[in-house]
mmCIF file of N, CA, C and O in Angstrom:
data_model
loop_
_atom_site.group_PDB
_atom_site.id
_atom_site.type_symbol
_atom_site.label_atom_id
_atom_site.label_comp_id
_atom_site.label_asym_id
_atom_site.label_seq_id
_atom_site.Cartn_x
_atom_site.Cartn_y
_atom_site.Cartn_z
ATOM 1 N N UNK A 1 -13.981 14.039 -8.500
ATOM 2 C CA UNK A 1 -12.757 13.451 -8.956
ATOM 3 C C UNK A 1 -13.014 12.038 -9.458
ATOM 4 O O UNK A 1 -13.638 11.284 -8.686
ATOM 5 N N UNK A 2 -12.534 11.632 -10.592
ATOM 6 C CA UNK A 2 -12.776 10.232 -10.992
ATOM 7 C C UNK A 2 -11.495 9.432 -10.527
ATOM 8 O O UNK A 2 -10.484 9.962 -10.101
ATOM 9 N N UNK A 3 -11.635 8.105 -10.678
ATOM 10 C CA UNK A 3 -10.597 7.231 -10.134
ATOM 11 C C UNK A 3 -9.302 7.284 -10.878
ATOM 12 O O UNK A 3 -8.275 6.677 -10.519
ATOM 13 N N UNK A 4 -9.267 7.984 -11.997
ATOM 14 C CA UNK A 4 -8.090 8.028 -12.842
ATOM 15 C C UNK A 4 -7.038 9.101 -12.401
ATOM 16 O O UNK A 4 -5.860 9.044 -12.830
ATOM 17 N N UNK A 5 -7.479 9.997 -11.665
ATOM 18 C CA UNK A 5 -6.632 11.170 -11.221
ATOM 19 C C UNK A 5 -5.680 10.585 -10.151
ATOM 20 O O UNK A 5 -6.072 9.892 -9.212
ATOM 21 N N UNK A 6 -4.376 10.870 -10.237
ATOM 22 C CA UNK A 6 -3.442 10.432 -9.188
ATOM 23 C C UNK A 6 -3.705 11.168 -7.939
ATOM 24 O O UNK A 6 -3.986 12.359 -7.891
ATOM 25 N N UNK A 7 -3.664 10.432 -6.903
ATOM 26 C CA UNK A 7 -3.918 10.984 -5.506
ATOM 27 C C UNK A 7 -2.612 10.683 -4.782
ATOM 28 O O UNK A 7 -1.742 9.890 -5.176
ATOM 29 N N UNK A 8 -2.536 11.331 -3.570
ATOM 30 C CA UNK A 8 -1.345 10.995 -2.771
ATOM 31 C C UNK A 8 -1.377 9.427 -2.375
ATOM 32 O O UNK A 8 -0.359 8.857 -2.271
ATOM 33 N N UNK A 9 -2.580 8.836 -2.268
ATOM 34 C CA UNK A 9 -2.632 7.454 -1.940
ATOM 35 C C UNK A 9 -2.086 6.583 -3.121
ATOM 36 O O UNK A 9 -1.278 5.676 -2.898
ATOM 37 N N UNK A 10 -2.547 6.908 -4.299
ATOM 38 C CA UNK A 10 -2.092 6.116 -5.478
ATOM 39 C C UNK A 10 -0.660 6.457 -5.785
ATOM 40 O O UNK A 10 0.050 5.412 -6.199
ATOM 41 N N UNK A 11 -0.149 7.586 -5.617
ATOM 42 C CA UNK A 11 1.313 7.873 -5.876
ATOM 43 C C UNK A 11 2.188 7.146 -4.898
ATOM 44 O O UNK A 11 3.187 6.521 -5.230
ATOM 45 N N UNK A 12 1.702 7.079 -3.614
ATOM 46 C CA UNK A 12 2.494 6.448 -2.561
ATOM 47 C C UNK A 12 2.497 4.879 -2.787
ATOM 48 O O UNK A 12 3.533 4.239 -2.724
ATOM 49 N N UNK A 13 1.392 4.355 -3.128
ATOM 50 C CA UNK A 13 1.212 2.990 -3.454
ATOM 51 C C UNK A 13 2.076 2.608 -4.663
ATOM 52 O O UNK A 13 2.817 1.533 -4.608
ATOM 53 N N UNK A 14 2.112 3.371 -5.686
ATOM 54 C CA UNK A 14 2.884 3.107 -6.823
ATOM 55 C C UNK A 14 4.349 3.088 -6.609
ATOM 56 O O UNK A 14 5.132 2.199 -6.899
ATOM 57 N N UNK A 15 4.843 4.028 -5.684
ATOM 58 C CA UNK A 15 6.169 4.092 -5.310
ATOM 59 C C UNK A 15 6.575 2.853 -4.405
ATOM 60 O O UNK A 15 7.600 2.262 -4.519
ATOM 61 N N UNK A 16 5.628 2.505 -3.490
ATOM 62 C CA UNK A 16 5.866 1.376 -2.665
ATOM 63 C C UNK A 16 5.951 0.056 -3.445
ATOM 64 O O UNK A 16 6.794 -0.838 -3.114
ATOM 65 N N UNK A 17 5.161 -0.107 -4.546
ATOM 66 C CA UNK A 17 5.341 -1.249 -5.449
ATOM 67 C C UNK A 17 6.683 -1.302 -6.088
ATOM 68 O O UNK A 17 7.311 -2.334 -6.145
ATOM 69 N N UNK A 18 7.132 -0.105 -6.461
ATOM 70 C CA UNK A 18 8.534 -0.003 -7.060
ATOM 71 C C UNK A 18 9.545 -0.475 -6.073
ATOM 72 O O UNK A 18 10.526 -1.209 -6.420
ATOM 73 N N UNK A 19 9.448 -0.025 -4.870
ATOM 74 C CA UNK A 19 10.417 -0.363 -3.835
ATOM 75 C C UNK A 19 10.322 -1.902 -3.550
ATOM 76 O O UNK A 19 11.404 -2.566 -3.475
ATOM 77 N N UNK A 20 9.129 -2.424 -3.534
ATOM 78 C CA UNK A 20 8.954 -3.878 -3.322
ATOM 79 C C UNK A 20 9.423 -4.750 -4.414
ATOM 80 O O UNK A 20 9.917 -5.858 -4.207
ATOM 81 N N UNK A 21 9.373 -4.171 -5.640
ATOM 82 C CA UNK A 21 9.855 -4.920 -6.844
ATOM 83 C C UNK A 21 8.659 -5.492 -7.612
ATOM 84 O O UNK A 21 8.799 -5.751 -8.806
ATOM 85 N N UNK A 22 7.496 -5.615 -6.880
ATOM 86 C CA UNK A 22 6.305 -6.116 -7.598
ATOM 87 C C UNK A 22 5.062 -5.903 -6.654
ATOM 88 O O UNK A 22 5.193 -5.881 -5.462
ATOM 89 N N UNK A 23 3.915 -5.912 -7.298
ATOM 90 C CA UNK A 23 2.696 -5.814 -6.569
ATOM 91 C C UNK A 23 2.517 -7.029 -5.684
ATOM 92 O O UNK A 23 2.020 -6.951 -4.524
ATOM 93 N N UNK A 24 2.920 -8.159 -6.286
ATOM 94 C CA UNK A 24 2.775 -9.408 -5.496
ATOM 95 C C UNK A 24 3.646 -9.434 -4.247
ATOM 96 O O UNK A 24 3.187 -9.934 -3.162
ATOM 97 N N UNK A 25 4.869 -8.955 -4.359
ATOM 98 C CA UNK A 25 5.760 -8.906 -3.181
ATOM 99 C C UNK A 25 5.225 -7.965 -2.143
ATOM 100 O O UNK A 25 5.309 -8.221 -1.021
ATOM 101 N N UNK A 26 4.690 -6.850 -2.599
ATOM 102 C CA UNK A 26 4.217 -5.810 -1.647
ATOM 103 C C UNK A 26 2.922 -6.463 -0.911
ATOM 104 O O UNK A 26 2.810 -6.346 0.315
ATOM 105 N N UNK A 27 2.029 -7.112 -1.658
ATOM 106 C CA UNK A 27 0.846 -7.746 -1.114
ATOM 107 C C UNK A 27 1.265 -8.734 -0.008
ATOM 108 O O UNK A 27 0.677 -8.836 1.045
ATOM 109 N N UNK A 28 2.267 -9.570 -0.371
ATOM 110 C CA UNK A 28 2.724 -10.567 0.517
ATOM 111 C C UNK A 28 3.278 -9.936 1.827
ATOM 112 O O UNK A 28 3.019 -10.369 2.941
ATOM 113 N N UNK A 29 4.126 -8.843 1.678
ATOM 114 C CA UNK A 29 4.671 -8.244 2.750
ATOM 115 C C UNK A 29 3.666 -7.662 3.699
ATOM 116 O O UNK A 29 3.786 -7.731 4.852
ATOM 117 N N UNK A 30 2.629 -7.035 3.075
ATOM 118 C CA UNK A 30 1.505 -6.405 3.941
ATOM 119 C C UNK A 30 0.492 -7.425 4.300
ATOM 120 O O UNK A 30 -0.426 -7.090 5.082
ATOM 121 N N UNK A 31 0.611 -8.623 3.867
ATOM 122 C CA UNK A 31 -0.335 -9.672 4.120
ATOM 123 C C UNK A 31 -1.798 -9.327 3.711
ATOM 124 O O UNK A 31 -2.737 -9.435 4.479
ATOM 125 N N UNK A 32 -1.835 -8.847 2.469
ATOM 126 C CA UNK A 32 -3.112 -8.402 1.838
ATOM 127 C C UNK A 32 -3.384 -9.074 0.508
ATOM 128 O O UNK A 32 -2.390 -9.447 -0.163
ATOM 129 N N UNK A 33 -4.642 -9.316 0.207
ATOM 130 C CA UNK A 33 -4.947 -9.947 -1.149
ATOM 131 C C UNK A 33 -4.593 -8.894 -2.240
ATOM 132 O O UNK A 33 -4.710 -7.655 -2.066
ATOM 133 N N UNK A 34 -4.130 -9.464 -3.337
ATOM 134 C CA UNK A 34 -3.834 -8.557 -4.522
ATOM 135 C C UNK A 34 -5.032 -7.649 -4.878
ATOM 136 O O UNK A 34 -4.857 -6.544 -5.345
ATOM 137 N N UNK A 35 -6.233 -8.312 -4.704
ATOM 138 C CA UNK A 35 -7.478 -7.485 -5.103
ATOM 139 C C UNK A 35 -7.606 -6.235 -4.254
ATOM 140 O O UNK A 35 -8.065 -5.153 -4.793
ATOM 141 N N UNK A 36 -7.195 -6.312 -2.993
ATOM 142 C CA UNK A 36 -7.262 -5.091 -2.196
ATOM 143 C C UNK A 36 -6.322 -3.994 -2.751
ATOM 144 O O UNK A 36 -6.721 -2.863 -2.851
ATOM 145 N N UNK A 37 -5.064 -4.422 -3.060
ATOM 146 C CA UNK A 37 -4.136 -3.384 -3.594
ATOM 147 C C UNK A 37 -4.681 -2.936 -5.017
ATOM 148 O O UNK A 37 -4.465 -1.692 -5.242
ATOM 149 N N UNK A 38 -5.272 -3.755 -5.673
ATOM 150 C CA UNK A 38 -5.863 -3.328 -6.946
ATOM 151 C C UNK A 38 -6.901 -2.296 -6.824
ATOM 152 O O UNK A 38 -6.914 -1.254 -7.555
ATOM 153 N N UNK A 39 -7.766 -2.377 -5.772
ATOM 154 C CA UNK A 39 -8.808 -1.382 -5.542
ATOM 155 C C UNK A 39 -8.135 -0.059 -5.139
ATOM 156 O O UNK A 39 -8.592 0.975 -5.642
ATOM 157 N N UNK A 40 -7.058 -0.137 -4.369
ATOM 158 C CA UNK A 40 -6.333 1.158 -4.080
ATOM 159 C C UNK A 40 -5.706 1.719 -5.236
ATOM 160 O O UNK A 40 -5.690 2.950 -5.505
ATOM 161 N N UNK A 41 -5.060 0.924 -6.079
ATOM 162 C CA UNK A 41 -4.300 1.354 -7.241
ATOM 163 C C UNK A 41 -5.317 2.022 -8.281
ATOM 164 O O UNK A 41 -4.890 2.888 -8.978
ATOM 165 N N UNK A 42 -6.532 1.428 -8.406
ATOM 166 C CA UNK A 42 -7.433 1.885 -9.356
ATOM 167 C C UNK A 42 -8.151 3.177 -8.876
ATOM 168 O O UNK A 42 -8.808 3.854 -9.672
ATOM 169 N N UNK A 43 -8.048 3.408 -7.595
ATOM 170 C CA UNK A 43 -8.714 4.587 -7.085
ATOM 171 C C UNK A 43 -10.167 4.258 -6.573
ATOM 172 O O UNK A 43 -10.925 5.080 -6.156
ATOM 173 N N UNK A 44 -10.548 2.946 -6.684
ATOM 174 C CA UNK A 44 -11.910 2.558 -6.227
ATOM 175 C C UNK A 44 -12.055 2.763 -4.670
ATOM 176 O O UNK A 44 -13.165 3.112 -4.282
ATOM 177 N N UNK A 45 -10.979 2.580 -3.965
ATOM 178 C CA UNK A 45 -10.998 2.874 -2.554
ATOM 179 C C UNK A 45 -9.581 3.388 -2.144
ATOM 180 O O UNK A 45 -8.643 3.205 -2.931
ATOM 181 N N UNK A 46 -9.449 3.916 -0.952
ATOM 182 C CA UNK A 46 -8.226 4.361 -0.399
ATOM 183 C C UNK A 46 -7.752 3.432 0.673
ATOM 184 O O UNK A 46 -8.575 2.795 1.348
ATOM 185 N N UNK A 47 -6.522 3.227 0.850
ATOM 186 C CA UNK A 47 -5.974 2.370 1.952
ATOM 187 C C UNK A 47 -6.441 2.970 3.327
ATOM 188 O O UNK A 47 -6.536 4.225 3.448
ATOM 189 N N UNK A 48 -6.724 2.108 4.300
ATOM 190 C CA UNK A 48 -6.939 2.716 5.596
ATOM 191 C C UNK A 48 -5.716 3.400 6.098
ATOM 192 O O UNK A 48 -4.603 3.159 5.609
ATOM 193 N N UNK A 49 -5.898 4.252 7.151
ATOM 194 C CA UNK A 49 -4.846 5.029 7.661
ATOM 195 C C UNK A 49 -3.576 4.183 8.010
ATOM 196 O O UNK A 49 -2.485 4.583 7.616
ATOM 197 N N UNK A 50 -3.748 3.096 8.688
ATOM 198 C CA UNK A 50 -2.626 2.303 9.057
ATOM 199 C C UNK A 50 -1.829 1.735 7.876
ATOM 200 O O UNK A 50 -0.569 1.668 7.838
ATOM 201 N N UNK A 51 -2.514 1.292 6.802
ATOM 202 C CA UNK A 51 -1.914 0.817 5.608
ATOM 203 C C UNK A 51 -1.201 1.947 4.960
ATOM 204 O O UNK A 51 -0.049 1.794 4.394
ATOM 205 N N UNK A 52 -1.819 3.108 4.884
ATOM 206 C CA UNK A 52 -1.099 4.275 4.205
ATOM 207 C C UNK A 52 0.154 4.653 4.923
ATOM 208 O O UNK A 52 1.176 4.929 4.353
ATOM 209 N N UNK A 53 0.148 4.647 6.265
ATOM 210 C CA UNK A 53 1.351 4.941 7.000
ATOM 211 C C UNK A 53 2.372 3.848 6.737
ATOM 212 O O UNK A 53 3.595 4.187 6.606
ATOM 213 N N UNK A 54 2.038 2.582 6.602
ATOM 214 C CA UNK A 54 2.978 1.603 6.314
ATOM 215 C C UNK A 54 3.609 1.781 4.934
ATOM 216 O O UNK A 54 4.822 1.684 4.736
ATOM 217 N N UNK A 55 2.767 2.173 3.964
ATOM 218 C CA UNK A 55 3.282 2.480 2.613
ATOM 219 C C UNK A 55 4.190 3.637 2.606
ATOM 220 O O UNK A 55 5.166 3.666 1.988
ATOM 221 N N UNK A 56 3.798 4.696 3.386
ATOM 222 C CA UNK A 56 4.709 5.860 3.546
ATOM 223 C C UNK A 56 6.054 5.509 4.145
ATOM 224 O O UNK A 56 7.069 5.946 3.734
ATOM 225 N N UNK A 57 6.060 4.698 5.117
ATOM 226 C CA UNK A 57 7.319 4.165 5.769
ATOM 227 C C UNK A 57 8.154 3.469 4.752
ATOM 228 O O UNK A 57 9.356 3.641 4.686
ATOM 229 N N UNK A 58 7.498 2.584 3.904
ATOM 230 C CA UNK A 58 8.257 1.825 2.945
ATOM 231 C C UNK A 58 8.939 2.790 1.927
ATOM 232 O O UNK A 58 10.079 2.654 1.582
ATOM 233 N N UNK A 59 8.125 3.730 1.509
ATOM 234 C CA UNK A 59 8.586 4.761 0.542
ATOM 235 C C UNK A 59 9.744 5.600 1.174
ATOM 236 O O UNK A 59 10.789 5.810 0.523
ATOM 237 N N UNK A 60 9.560 6.060 2.399
ATOM 238 C CA UNK A 60 10.516 6.910 3.061
ATOM 239 C C UNK A 60 11.838 6.157 3.332
ATOM 240 O O UNK A 60 12.918 6.721 3.180
ATOM 241 N N UNK A 61 11.772 4.919 3.588
ATOM 242 C CA UNK A 61 13.076 4.076 3.955
ATOM 243 C C UNK A 61 13.609 3.489 2.633
ATOM 244 O O UNK A 61 14.651 2.995 2.649
ATOM 245 N N UNK A 62 12.780 3.423 1.584
ATOM 246 C CA UNK A 62 13.149 2.853 0.335
ATOM 247 C C UNK A 62 13.461 1.350 0.465
ATOM 248 O O UNK A 62 14.348 0.800 -0.118
ATOM 249 N N UNK A 63 12.753 0.721 1.423
ATOM 250 C CA UNK A 63 12.992 -0.710 1.776
ATOM 251 C C UNK A 63 11.745 -1.255 2.407
ATOM 252 O O UNK A 63 11.001 -0.503 3.048
ATOM 253 N N UNK A 64 11.536 -2.605 2.228
ATOM 254 C CA UNK A 64 10.373 -3.272 2.964
ATOM 255 C C UNK A 64 10.894 -3.560 4.414
ATOM 256 O O UNK A 64 11.139 -4.665 4.739
ATOM 257 N N UNK A 65 10.813 -2.564 5.207
ATOM 258 C CA UNK A 65 11.312 -2.638 6.524
ATOM 259 C C UNK A 65 10.182 -3.131 7.457
ATOM 260 O O UNK A 65 9.055 -2.615 7.353
ATOM 261 N N UNK A 66 10.483 -3.980 8.330
ATOM 262 C CA UNK A 66 9.408 -4.490 9.275
ATOM 263 C C UNK A 66 8.851 -3.331 10.157
ATOM 264 O O UNK A 66 7.736 -3.479 10.611
ATOM 265 N N UNK A 67 9.600 -2.282 10.298
ATOM 266 C CA UNK A 67 9.173 -1.148 11.155
ATOM 267 C C UNK A 67 7.964 -0.543 10.480
ATOM 268 O O UNK A 67 7.087 0.071 11.140
ATOM 269 N N UNK A 68 7.772 -0.730 9.137
ATOM 270 C CA UNK A 68 6.665 -0.127 8.458
ATOM 271 C C UNK A 68 5.355 -0.781 8.949
ATOM 272 O O UNK A 68 4.249 -0.182 8.839
ATOM 273 N N UNK A 69 5.441 -1.947 9.424
ATOM 274 C CA UNK A 69 4.205 -2.739 9.818
ATOM 275 C C UNK A 69 3.872 -2.534 11.324
ATOM 276 O O UNK A 69 2.820 -2.952 11.777
ATOM 277 N N UNK A 70 4.555 -1.681 12.067
ATOM 278 C CA UNK A 70 4.338 -1.502 13.416
ATOM 279 C C UNK A 70 2.913 -1.044 13.755
ATOM 280 O O UNK A 70 2.415 -1.526 14.668
ATOM 281 N N UNK A 71 2.330 -0.216 12.977
ATOM 282 C CA UNK A 71 1.011 0.406 13.247
ATOM 283 C C UNK A 71 -0.018 -0.136 12.366
ATOM 284 O O UNK A 71 -1.184 0.315 12.315
ATOM 285 N N UNK A 72 0.299 -1.120 11.516
ATOM 286 C CA UNK A 72 -0.610 -1.635 10.510
ATOM 287 C C UNK A 72 -1.027 -3.032 10.867
ATOM 288 O O UNK A 72 -0.200 -3.929 10.931
ATOM 289 N N UNK A 73 -2.296 -3.206 11.017
ATOM 290 C CA UNK A 73 -2.864 -4.584 11.277
ATOM 291 C C UNK A 73 -4.127 -4.690 10.352
ATOM 292 O O UNK A 73 -5.198 -4.250 10.785
ATOM 293 N N UNK A 74 -3.898 -5.326 9.224
ATOM 294 C CA UNK A 74 -5.078 -5.444 8.272
ATOM 295 C C UNK A 74 -6.151 -6.270 8.856
ATOM 296 O O UNK A 74 -5.880 -7.211 9.669
ATOM 297 N N UNK A 75 -7.347 -6.016 8.439
ATOM 298 C CA UNK A 75 -8.497 -6.858 8.793
ATOM 299 C C UNK A 75 -8.207 -8.228 8.304
ATOM 300 O O UNK A 75 -7.843 -8.503 7.117
ATOM 301 N N UNK A 76 -8.499 -9.218 9.140
ATOM 302 C CA UNK A 76 -8.309 -10.639 8.674
ATOM 303 C C UNK A 76 -9.657 -11.038 8.036
ATOM 304 O O UNK A 76 -10.675 -10.757 8.463
ATOM 305 N N UNK A 77 -9.487 -11.664 6.890
ATOM 306 C CA UNK A 77 -10.668 -12.120 6.052
ATOM 307 C C UNK A 77 -10.900 -13.519 6.346
ATOM 308 O O UNK A 77 -10.154 -14.312 6.616
#
């Protein structure tokens, strides 16, 4: 599979960006660099499990809810 095919990760991220209103707002909410979200969006890498669950919670609630971050703790750079 090449990076251009939509995956559940890329579709969920795309929807979470729409819910957030922008990729910048989603990155700020998740406390992640834009470059990291860019790698996920391009298919270069997939989000770790905790991040994917946070994205799924955002999509399910259709809101940037703090509950989405409950199990997500990104690596500090």
